[in-house]
Coordinates of C-alpha atoms in Angstrom, one line a residue:
Chain A
X1 CA -6.7 -99.9 38.1
X2 CA -6.3 -103.5 37.4
X3 CA -3.3 -104.7 35.0
X4 CA -5.5 -106.7 32.7
X5 CA -7.6 -103.1 32.6
X6 CA -4.6 -101.4 31.9
X7 CA -3.3 -103.6 29.1
X8 CA -6.3 -103.6 27.2
X9 CA -6.8 -100.1 27.4
X10 CA -3.1 -100.2 25.6
X11 CA -4.5 -102.6 23.0
X12 CA -7.0 -100.4 22.2
X13 CA -4.8 -97.4 22.2
X14 CA -3.0 -99.0 19.8
X15 CA -5.7 -100.9 17.6
X16 CA -7.2 -97.2 17.4
X17 CA -3.8 -95.6 16.2
X18 CA -3.0 -98.3 14.0
X19 CA -6.5 -97.2 12.5
X20 CA -4.7 -93.8 12.1
X21 CA -8.1 -91.6 13.9
X22 CA -5.5 -91.1 17.0
X23 CA -3.5 -88.0 17.2
X24 CA -2.2 -88.5 20.8
X25 CA -3.0 -91.8 22.5
X26 CA -2.4 -90.8 26.2
X27 CA -1.3 -93.4 28.7
X28 CA -0.9 -91.5 31.6
X29 CA -0.1 -93.1 35.0
X30 CA 1.4 -90.5 37.5
X31 CA 2.7 -87.0 36.9
X32 CA 4.7 -85.7 40.3
X33 CA 5.2 -82.2 40.9
X34 CA 8.4 -83.4 43.5
X35 CA 6.9 -86.0 45.6
X36 CA 3.6 -84.7 44.8
X37 CA 1.1 -86.7 43.2
X38 CA -0.8 -84.0 40.5
X39 CA -1.9 -86.6 38.5
X40 CA -2.8 -90.3 38.3
X41 CA -4.7 -92.7 35.3
X42 CA -5.1 -90.4 33.0
X43 CA -5.5 -92.7 29.2
X44 CA -7.6 -90.3 26.8
X45 CA -7.3 -90.6 23.6
X46 CA -7.1 -87.5 21.2
X47 CA -9.5 -88.4 18.3
X48 CA -8.5 -86.5 14.5
X49 CA -10.5 -84.1 13.1
X50 CA -12.4 -83.4 16.6
X51 CA -12.4 -81.4 19.4
X52 CA -12.0 -83.0 22.7
X53 CA -12.8 -81.3 25.7
X54 CA -11.2 -81.6 29.0
X55 CA -13.4 -80.5 32.1
X56 CA -13.4 -81.0 35.5
X57 CA -13.1 -79.0 39.0
X58 CA -10.4 -76.7 39.9
X59 CA -7.1 -78.8 40.6
X60 CA -8.5 -82.0 39.3
X61 CA -4.8 -81.8 36.8
X62 CA -6.6 -81.4 33.5
X63 CA -4.2 -78.5 32.5
X64 CA -1.1 -80.8 33.7
X65 CA -2.5 -83.3 31.2
X66 CA -2.8 -81.0 28.0
X67 CA 0.6 -79.4 29.0
X68 CA 1.4 -82.9 29.2
X69 CA 1.1 -83.7 25.5
X70 CA 3.3 -81.5 23.8
X71 CA 5.6 -81.4 27.4
X72 CA 5.4 -78.2 28.1
X73 CA 5.5 -79.5 31.9
X74 CA 9.3 -80.2 30.8
X75 CA 10.0 -76.7 31.5
X76 CA 8.9 -77.1 35.3
X77 CA 12.3 -79.1 36.6
X78 CA 10.6 -80.7 39.5
X79 CA 8.2 -82.1 37.2
X80 CA 7.8 -86.0 36.2
X81 CA 5.7 -88.2 34.1
X82 CA 5.3 -91.9 34.8
X83 CA 3.5 -93.5 31.1
X84 CA 3.2 -92.9 27.9
X85 CA 2.0 -89.7 25.3
X86 CA 1.7 -91.4 22.4
X87 CA 1.6 -89.0 19.2
X88 CA 1.5 -90.7 15.8
X89 CA 2.3 -94.0 16.8
X90 CA 6.0 -92.4 18.3
X91 CA 6.3 -92.2 22.4
X92 CA 6.9 -88.5 22.4
X93 CA 8.8 -89.0 26.3
X94 CA 10.9 -91.4 25.1
X95 CA 14.2 -91.7 25.5
X96 CA 15.5 -90.2 21.6
X97 CA 12.8 -87.3 21.5
X98 CA 13.4 -83.9 21.5
X99 CA 10.5 -82.0 23.6
X100 CA 11.5 -78.6 21.2
X101 CA 11.0 -80.5 17.8
X102 CA 7.4 -81.8 19.8
X103 CA 6.2 -79.1 20.2
X104 CA 6.9 -78.0 16.8
X105 CA 4.1 -80.3 16.0
X106 CA 1.7 -80.1 18.5
X107 CA 0.5 -76.2 18.7
X108 CA -0.4 -74.4 22.4
X109 CA -2.5 -71.7 22.9
X110 CA -2.7 -70.2 26.6
X111 CA -5.1 -69.5 29.2
X112 CA -3.8 -65.8 28.9
X113 CA -2.9 -64.1 25.5
X114 CA 0.4 -63.8 24.8
X115 CA 1.6 -62.1 22.0
X116 CA 5.6 -61.6 21.0
X117 CA 5.8 -57.6 21.4
X118 CA 5.9 -57.5 17.5
X119 CA 4.3 -56.6 14.8
X120 CA 1.2 -58.9 14.0
X121 CA 2.9 -59.9 10.6
X122 CA 6.0 -60.9 12.8
X123 CA 3.9 -62.7 15.5
X124 CA 2.3 -64.7 12.8
X125 CA 5.6 -65.5 10.6
X126 CA 7.4 -66.3 14.1
X127 CA 7.0 -69.9 13.7
X128 CA 7.2 -70.0 10.1
X129 CA 10.9 -68.1 10.3
X130 CA 11.5 -70.7 13.4
X131 CA 11.4 -73.5 11.0
X132 CA 13.4 -72.2 8.6
X133 CA 10.0 -71.6 6.2
X134 CA 11.6 -70.5 2.7
X135 CA 8.4 -70.1 0.5
X136 CA 6.0 -67.8 0.7
X137 CA 5.5 -66.2 3.8
X138 CA 3.8 -63.4 3.4
X139 CA 1.3 -65.7 1.8
X140 CA 1.0 -67.7 5.2
X141 CA 0.7 -65.3 7.2
X142 CA -2.8 -64.4 5.4
X143 CA -3.6 -67.9 5.7
X144 CA -3.7 -68.1 9.1
X145 CA -4.8 -64.8 9.9
X146 CA -7.9 -65.6 7.4
X147 CA -8.4 -68.1 9.5
X148 CA -8.0 -67.2 12.5
X149 CA -10.8 -65.0 11.9
X150 CA -9.2 -62.1 12.6
X151 CA -8.0 -61.0 9.0
X152 CA -10.2 -58.3 8.4
X153 CA -9.9 -56.3 11.5
X154 CA -6.0 -56.7 11.2
X155 CA -5.4 -56.8 7.4
X156 CA -4.3 -52.6 7.1
X157 CA -2.5 -52.5 10.4
X158 CA 0.0 -55.7 9.9
X159 CA 2.6 -53.5 11.3
X160 CA 1.3 -52.5 14.6
X161 CA 2.6 -54.4 17.9
X162 CA 0.5 -57.6 18.4
X163 CA 0.4 -55.8 21.8
X164 CA -2.0 -52.7 20.8
X165 CA -5.3 -54.9 20.0
X166 CA -7.5 -56.0 22.3
X167 CA -8.0 -58.8 24.1
X168 CA -9.9 -61.0 22.4
X169 CA -8.3 -60.6 19.3
X170 CA -5.0 -60.8 21.0
X171 CA -6.1 -64.6 21.6
X172 CA -7.1 -64.9 17.4
X173 CA -3.7 -63.4 16.9
X174 CA -2.0 -66.5 19.0
X175 CA -4.2 -68.7 17.1
X176 CA -3.2 -67.9 14.2
X177 CA 0.7 -67.5 15.4
X178 CA -0.3 -71.7 16.7
X179 CA -2.0 -72.8 13.4
X180 CA 0.6 -70.5 10.3
X181 CA 3.1 -74.0 10.6
X182 CA 0.1 -76.3 10.4
X183 CA 0.8 -78.4 13.6
X184 CA -1.3 -82.2 13.7
X185 CA -2.7 -81.0 16.7
X186 CA -3.8 -77.7 18.6
X187 CA -4.1 -78.0 22.3
X188 CA -6.1 -74.9 24.3
X189 CA -5.6 -74.5 27.6
X190 CA -8.1 -72.1 28.6
X191 CA -7.6 -70.0 25.8
X192 CA -11.4 -68.0 26.7
X193 CA -11.0 -67.6 30.3
X194 CA -9.5 -64.2 29.9
X195 CA -12.2 -62.6 26.9
X196 CA -15.9 -61.5 27.3
X197 CA -18.8 -63.1 26.1
X198 CA -18.2 -61.6 22.2
X199 CA -15.0 -62.6 21.9
X200 CA -15.7 -66.2 23.8
X201 CA -18.5 -66.6 20.7
X202 CA -16.1 -65.5 18.1
X203 CA -13.3 -68.4 19.8
X204 CA -15.8 -70.8 19.8
X205 CA -17.1 -70.6 16.3
X206 CA -13.2 -70.6 15.0
X207 CA -12.5 -73.8 16.7
X208 CA -15.0 -75.3 15.0
X209 CA -14.1 -73.6 11.8
X210 CA -10.1 -74.9 12.5
X211 CA -11.7 -78.6 13.2
X212 CA -11.9 -79.2 9.8
X213 CA -8.5 -79.4 9.1
X214 CA -6.7 -79.7 12.7
X215 CA -7.8 -81.9 15.7
X216 CA -7.9 -79.9 19.2
X217 CA -7.5 -80.3 22.6
X218 CA -9.1 -77.9 25.1
X219 CA -8.9 -77.4 28.7
X220 CA -12.6 -75.5 30.1
X221 CA -14.0 -74.5 33.0
X222 CA -17.0 -73.8 31.4
X223 CA -19.1 -76.6 30.6
X224 CA -21.8 -75.0 28.5
X225 CA -18.3 -74.3 25.9
X226 CA -17.8 -78.1 26.0
X227 CA -21.5 -79.3 25.4
X228 CA -21.0 -76.3 22.4
X229 CA -17.7 -77.4 21.4
X230 CA -16.4 -80.6 21.7
X231 CA -16.8 -84.0 20.5
X232 CA -15.4 -85.4 23.3
X233 CA -15.0 -84.9 26.5
X234 CA -12.7 -86.2 29.6
X235 CA -13.8 -85.5 33.0
X236 CA -11.2 -85.5 35.0
X237 CA -11.8 -85.2 39.4
X238 CA -9.9 -83.9 42.4
X239 CA -9.3 -87.2 44.9
X240 CA -8.1 -85.9 48.6
X241 CA -8.2 -89.2 50.0
X242 CA -4.6 -89.6 49.7
X243 CA -4.2 -86.6 52.3
X244 CA -2.7 -84.8 48.3
X245 CA -4.8 -83.0 45.7
X246 CA -4.2 -86.1 43.2
X247 CA -6.3 -84.9 40.0
X248 CA -7.6 -88.2 38.2
X249 CA -9.3 -89.2 34.8
X250 CA -13.2 -89.9 35.8
X251 CA -14.3 -90.7 32.4
X252 CA -14.1 -89.8 28.3
X253 CA -16.9 -90.1 25.9
X254 CA -18.9 -88.4 23.5
X255 CA -19.9 -84.8 24.4
X256 CA -23.6 -86.1 24.7
X257 CA -23.1 -89.3 26.3
X258 CA -21.0 -87.5 29.0
X259 CA -23.6 -84.7 29.6
X260 CA -26.3 -86.9 29.2
X261 CA -26.0 -90.7 30.6
X262 CA -22.3 -90.5 32.5
X263 CA -21.4 -93.6 33.5
X264 CA -19.6 -92.9 36.6
X265 CA -21.7 -91.1 39.7
X266 CA -19.2 -88.8 40.5
X267 CA -20.3 -86.8 37.2
X268 CA -23.2 -87.1 37.2
X269 CA -22.4 -85.8 40.9
X270 CA -20.5 -82.5 39.8
X271 CA -22.8 -82.0 36.5
X272 CA -25.7 -81.8 38.9
X273 CA -24.5 -79.7 41.1
X274 CA -22.9 -77.6 38.3
X275 CA -26.3 -77.1 36.8
X276 CA -28.4 -76.3 39.9
Chain B
X1 CA -39.6 -43.0 43.1
X2 CA -40.7 -39.9 43.5
X3 CA -39.2 -37.3 46.4
X4 CA -42.1 -37.2 48.8
X5 CA -42.1 -40.8 48.7
X6 CA -38.7 -40.9 50.2
X7 CA -39.2 -38.3 52.7
X8 CA -41.8 -40.1 53.8
X9 CA -40.1 -43.4 54.1
X10 CA -36.9 -42.1 55.8
X11 CA -37.3 -38.8 56.8
X12 CA -34.0 -38.6 57.9
X13 CA -31.7 -38.0 54.8
X14 CA -34.5 -35.0 54.0
X15 CA -33.5 -33.6 57.5
X16 CA -30.0 -33.0 56.1
X17 CA -31.2 -30.3 53.8
X18 CA -30.4 -29.8 50.3
X19 CA -27.1 -30.7 49.9
X20 CA -23.8 -27.1 49.2
X21 CA -21.8 -28.9 46.3
X22 CA -19.8 -25.4 45.8
X23 CA -16.4 -24.5 46.5
X24 CA -15.3 -23.2 49.4
X25 CA -11.5 -22.7 50.9
X26 CA -14.1 -21.8 54.8
X27 CA -13.4 -25.5 54.8
X28 CA -10.3 -26.9 56.9
X29 CA -9.9 -30.1 54.6
X30 CA -9.6 -27.6 51.8
X31 CA -7.6 -24.8 52.8
X32 CA -4.9 -27.6 54.0
X33 CA -5.2 -29.0 50.6
X34 CA -4.2 -26.1 49.1
X35 CA -1.4 -25.0 51.7
X36 CA 0.5 -28.3 51.0
X37 CA 0.1 -27.9 47.7
X38 CA 2.1 -24.2 47.9
X39 CA 4.7 -26.0 50.1
X40 CA 5.4 -28.5 48.2
X41 CA 5.7 -26.7 45.2
X42 CA 8.0 -24.0 46.8
X43 CA 10.6 -27.3 48.7
X44 CA 10.3 -28.1 44.6
X45 CA 11.5 -24.8 43.4
X46 CA 14.1 -24.7 46.4
X47 CA 15.6 -28.4 45.2
X48 CA 15.9 -27.4 41.3
X49 CA 18.0 -24.1 42.5
X50 CA 21.7 -25.7 42.6
X51 CA 20.8 -27.4 39.5
X52 CA 19.3 -24.3 37.8
X53 CA 22.2 -22.0 39.3
X54 CA 24.9 -24.5 38.1
X55 CA 23.5 -24.8 34.6
X56 CA 23.6 -21.1 34.6
X57 CA 26.7 -20.7 35.5
X58 CA 28.4 -23.2 33.1
X59 CA 26.4 -21.4 30.4
X60 CA 27.2 -17.8 31.3
X61 CA 30.7 -18.8 31.7
X62 CA 31.2 -21.7 29.6
X63 CA 29.1 -20.4 26.8
X64 CA 31.5 -17.8 25.4
X65 CA 34.5 -19.3 24.5
X66 CA 32.2 -22.4 22.6
X67 CA 33.4 -22.2 18.9
X68 CA 34.4 -24.4 16.7
X69 CA 38.3 -24.0 17.6
X70 CA 37.1 -25.7 21.1
X71 CA 36.6 -28.6 19.2
X72 CA 39.2 -28.4 16.6
X73 CA 42.3 -27.6 18.1
X74 CA 44.8 -28.7 21.2
X75 CA 45.2 -27.4 25.0
X76 CA 47.0 -23.7 25.0
X77 CA 50.6 -23.4 26.5
X78 CA 50.8 -21.3 29.1
X79 CA 50.4 -17.5 28.1
X80 CA 49.5 -19.1 24.8
X81 CA 46.3 -17.3 23.8
X82 CA 42.8 -19.0 22.1
X83 CA 43.5 -22.8 21.5
X84 CA 41.0 -25.6 22.2
X85 CA 40.0 -28.9 24.0
X86 CA 39.5 -30.8 20.9
X87 CA 42.1 -34.1 22.5
X88 CA 40.0 -33.8 25.8
X89 CA 36.5 -34.6 23.9
X90 CA 38.5 -37.3 21.9
X91 CA 39.7 -39.0 24.8
X92 CA 36.4 -39.4 27.1
X93 CA 34.5 -40.9 23.8
X94 CA 37.3 -42.7 22.5
X95 CA 38.1 -44.4 26.5
X96 CA 34.0 -44.5 27.1
X97 CA 34.1 -46.5 24.1
X98 CA 36.3 -48.7 25.5
X99 CA 34.8 -49.0 28.6
X100 CA 31.4 -49.7 26.7
X101 CA 33.0 -52.2 24.7
X102 CA 33.8 -53.9 27.8
X103 CA 31.3 -53.2 30.0
X104 CA 27.9 -54.0 27.8
X105 CA 28.3 -57.3 27.0
X106 CA 29.3 -59.1 30.3
X107 CA 26.4 -56.9 31.7
X108 CA 24.1 -58.5 29.0
X109 CA 25.1 -61.5 29.4
X110 CA 25.3 -61.5 33.3
X111 CA 22.0 -60.2 33.4
X112 CA 20.9 -63.1 30.9
X113 CA 22.2 -65.4 33.2
X114 CA 21.2 -63.8 36.3
X115 CA 17.7 -62.6 35.0
X116 CA 16.9 -65.6 32.9
X117 CA 19.1 -68.7 32.4
X118 CA 18.8 -69.3 36.5
X119 CA 17.6 -66.9 38.6
X120 CA 17.6 -68.7 42.0
X121 CA 21.2 -70.5 41.4
X122 CA 23.7 -69.3 44.5
X123 CA 25.6 -67.9 41.5
X124 CA 23.1 -65.9 40.7
X125 CA 22.4 -64.7 44.0
X126 CA 26.8 -64.0 44.5
X127 CA 26.8 -62.2 41.2
X128 CA 23.5 -59.9 42.1
X129 CA 25.0 -58.9 45.6
X130 CA 28.5 -57.8 43.5
X131 CA 27.2 -56.0 41.4
X132 CA 25.1 -54.1 44.0
X133 CA 28.6 -54.0 46.1
X134 CA 30.6 -52.7 43.2
X135 CA 27.8 -49.6 42.7
X136 CA 28.8 -48.3 45.5
X137 CA 32.5 -48.6 44.9
X138 CA 34.4 -45.9 45.4
X139 CA 35.7 -44.7 41.7
X140 CA 39.6 -43.9 42.7
X141 CA 39.6 -47.4 43.7
X142 CA 39.2 -48.5 40.4
X143 CA 41.8 -46.3 39.2
X144 CA 44.1 -47.8 42.3
X145 CA 43.2 -50.8 40.9
X146 CA 43.6 -51.2 37.2
X147 CA 46.8 -48.8 37.7
X148 CA 47.8 -51.6 39.8
X149 CA 47.0 -54.7 37.2
X150 CA 47.2 -53.0 34.0
X151 CA 49.7 -49.4 34.5
X152 CA 52.6 -50.9 36.2
X153 CA 52.4 -54.1 33.9
X154 CA 52.3 -52.5 30.7
X155 CA 54.8 -50.0 32.5
X156 CA 52.0 -46.5 30.6
X157 CA 49.2 -44.6 31.8
X158 CA 47.5 -45.2 28.7
X159 CA 43.5 -45.4 27.5
X160 CA 43.2 -49.0 27.8
X161 CA 43.6 -48.7 31.3
X162 CA 41.7 -45.5 31.7
X163 CA 38.7 -47.6 29.8
X164 CA 39.2 -50.7 32.2
X165 CA 39.1 -48.6 35.2
X166 CA 35.8 -46.9 33.7
X167 CA 33.9 -50.4 32.7
X168 CA 34.8 -51.6 36.6
X169 CA 32.0 -48.7 36.8
X170 CA 29.4 -49.4 34.5
X171 CA 29.6 -52.7 34.8
X172 CA 27.3 -53.4 37.6
X173 CA 24.9 -50.3 36.7
X174 CA 24.6 -52.5 33.0
X175 CA 24.1 -55.9 34.2
X176 CA 21.3 -54.9 37.3
X177 CA 19.7 -53.4 34.8
X178 CA 19.7 -55.2 32.4
X179 CA 18.4 -58.4 34.8
X180 CA 15.7 -56.5 36.3
X181 CA 14.8 -55.6 31.8
X182 CA 15.0 -59.5 31.6
X183 CA 13.1 -60.1 34.2
X184 CA 10.1 -58.3 33.5
X185 CA 9.6 -59.8 30.1
X186 CA 6.0 -61.8 30.9
X187 CA 6.5 -65.5 31.8
X188 CA 3.4 -66.3 29.4
X189 CA 5.6 -64.4 26.5
X190 CA 8.8 -67.0 26.8
X191 CA 6.0 -70.0 27.4
X192 CA 4.8 -68.6 24.2
X193 CA 8.1 -69.2 22.9
X194 CA 8.9 -72.5 24.1
X195 CA 4.9 -73.3 22.8
X196 CA 6.1 -72.1 19.5
X197 CA 9.1 -75.1 19.5
X198 CA 12.3 -73.0 20.5
X199 CA 15.1 -74.4 22.6
X200 CA 16.3 -72.4 25.6
X201 CA 18.8 -70.1 23.3
X202 CA 16.7 -69.1 20.9
X203 CA 14.0 -68.2 23.5
X204 CA 16.9 -65.5 24.3
X205 CA 17.6 -63.9 21.5
X206 CA 14.4 -63.8 19.8
X207 CA 12.0 -62.9 22.3
X208 CA 13.6 -61.9 26.0
X209 CA 16.7 -59.3 24.0
X210 CA 14.1 -57.8 21.8
X211 CA 11.5 -57.1 24.0
X212 CA 13.9 -55.6 27.2
X213 CA 15.6 -53.8 24.2
X214 CA 14.8 -50.6 26.3
X215 CA 15.0 -51.5 29.2
X216 CA 18.4 -53.0 28.4
X217 CA 19.3 -49.9 26.7
X218 CA 18.3 -47.5 29.5
X219 CA 20.9 -48.8 31.9
X220 CA 23.4 -48.2 29.2
X221 CA 23.2 -44.7 28.7
X222 CA 23.0 -44.3 32.3
X223 CA 25.8 -46.0 33.0
X224 CA 27.7 -44.6 29.9
X225 CA 26.5 -41.0 31.3
X226 CA 27.7 -41.9 34.9
X227 CA 31.3 -42.4 33.0
X228 CA 31.8 -39.4 30.9
X229 CA 32.0 -37.9 33.7
X230 CA 34.1 -40.0 36.1
X231 CA 37.6 -38.1 37.0
X232 CA 38.8 -40.1 39.6
X233 CA 39.3 -43.7 37.9
X234 CA 41.6 -41.8 35.0
X235 CA 43.9 -39.6 37.1
X236 CA 46.2 -43.5 38.2
X237 CA 45.1 -44.8 34.6
X238 CA 44.7 -42.4 31.7
X239 CA 47.1 -39.6 33.2
X240 CA 46.4 -36.6 30.7
X241 CA 48.3 -35.6 27.2
X242 CA 48.3 -32.1 25.9
X243 CA 48.1 -33.8 22.2
X244 CA 46.0 -35.8 20.0
X245 CA 45.5 -39.7 20.7
X246 CA 47.7 -41.3 18.7
X247 CA 47.4 -44.7 20.5
X248 CA 45.6 -46.6 22.7
X249 CA 48.7 -47.2 24.8
X250 CA 49.9 -43.7 25.4
X251 CA 48.8 -41.4 28.1
X252 CA 45.1 -39.8 26.9
X253 CA 43.7 -36.4 27.4
X254 CA 39.5 -36.1 28.7
X255 CA 37.6 -33.6 29.9
X256 CA 37.1 -34.8 33.7
X257 CA 41.2 -34.2 34.2
X258 CA 40.9 -31.3 32.2
X259 CA 38.5 -29.1 33.6
X260 CA 40.5 -30.8 37.4
X261 CA 44.2 -29.6 35.9
X262 CA 43.4 -25.7 34.0
X263 CA 40.9 -25.2 36.9
X264 CA 43.9 -24.5 39.3
X265 CA 46.2 -22.9 37.0
X266 CA 47.1 -19.0 37.8
X267 CA 46.2 -18.5 33.6
X268 CA 43.1 -17.2 33.2
X269 CA 43.0 -18.7 29.1
X270 CA 43.1 -22.3 31.2
X271 CA 40.4 -21.1 33.4
X272 CA 37.9 -20.1 30.5
X273 CA 38.6 -23.3 28.9
X274 CA 37.4 -25.1 32.3
X275 CA 34.3 -23.7 32.2
X276 CA 34.0 -24.2 28.6
X277 CA 35.4 -28.1 29.5
X278 CA 32.4 -28.2 32.3
X279 CA 29.5 -26.9 30.1
X280 CA 30.9 -29.8 26.8
X281 CA 31.1 -32.0 29.1
X282 CA 27.5 -31.5 31.0
X283 CA 25.7 -31.3 27.8
X284 CA 27.6 -35.1 26.6
X285 CA 26.4 -36.6 30.1
X286 CA 23.0 -34.4 28.9
X287 CA 22.8 -36.5 25.8
X288 CA 23.3 -40.0 26.9
X289 CA 20.5 -39.3 29.4
X290 CA 18.3 -37.9 28.1
X291 CA 19.1 -41.4 25.3
X292 CA 17.9 -43.4 27.9
X293 CA 14.5 -41.2 29.3
X294 CA 13.8 -41.8 25.0
X295 CA 14.3 -46.2 25.2
X296 CA 12.7 -46.0 28.5
X297 CA 9.6 -44.7 27.5
X298 CA 9.9 -46.5 24.3
X299 CA 6.4 -49.2 24.4
X300 CA 7.3 -52.3 25.6

């Protein structure tokens, strides 16, 4: 990518953020794990009130990019990022930024449902207590569970262990836990890959509901899912030419455009391969 | 598809005839299965014989003297009748408590370091290695060690010295089981905690410790049960006393040393008390073992 294009992109991002419709503006030049270049040239904006889908083949770095947005990758000691990730105007990789605080504003739902080994209620109340929330905790818990479309199933057994729920219920519990603290952005890393089709459907409907209040970025293996839920789609691919497996962003745009009229040949090939 | 159709298509299947599904001892496989099951039952029975006979002996000989006096009275002098082992029960409990106060915090914190904070570091490898070596450490040497470093320095046998030497034996059990329990906490649960905005300390105290608690408690109870029955480490450290414990810095009675002393005496009363003390000791160990199992089976 040329310097000029780079500058243009940066300016575009800055302008959009100033306009107030971008929640996270990622301008990632390179992500390394040790000496291994995992991702290069990934510039993607997560727009407010929309669902942005990350798609692409295995190993294309879509999860790595997603986890870079709330600094979850910092937990891997050999991780190194070159570039910037702007969250509401602030660089989350800035010098004085505490990754712990970043994660409180950018919530995350993981591939495997991972409720804590505590009651359903305490799972949802966890983030509130963590943040020292002094208000009506049970009210907030109920609200989060309702929004996660789980309230009717668990309202009579809030004291049961969260791990006693089924896989799909556990994942909705994790979503309730993530949204109870009202994070600005919700990151979802293949949230349905461990679920059956019915539970997947429920989570997808839930995402469309959540869109009204939250900004969502979702990684998915499932093309149909991206078409069903995402407003914008970012397509990633793998570059094997330099000996390694380096992921990079191919194109990003409105979902309809990316799927029906992709700009890049790589996208076209991947989509036709998937559907044939 | 009907059967006649199948016959024409694949005559070999029909040549086998209708299968006989009934159970029969005539078959070699069934017979071997039966014989092996019986053999294993017999072997399991043989393995249980020593345990049951020891328990039977303890109950039949030690049970005779079980009464409130056993728990409330001091050991008798020679030729005196009656008496109890109250001071030895209290002494054992006090010293195990001292040992627990030392070994449980150190063991759990050490387990947190090796199991959670820095599992792959050289220091963790060293701690793990030392822990495993200490597991097989001869218990009498623990007593000798504390004798040299504490009893000689304090110029007296004491409950503290006894507790310290027991803690050396408890530490590896607590540490290694705590480490295992912390490692059993799934990574995805820790990820979830970090994702919610926990720092490392909060992940440890809010998620890892509570989730691993049943496993940690199992190790603690096993260590306590093991320490309650130890006698060798107390020989050089707590010695024995015929009186109630008055301070932590004086010689202290314990059940195991009482058994050791009284069983060698030529008096019938003392020998009976030694049997009763054995029964009480086994019951204490049993209680802690049952507690450890009840913690272990709790759902994580």
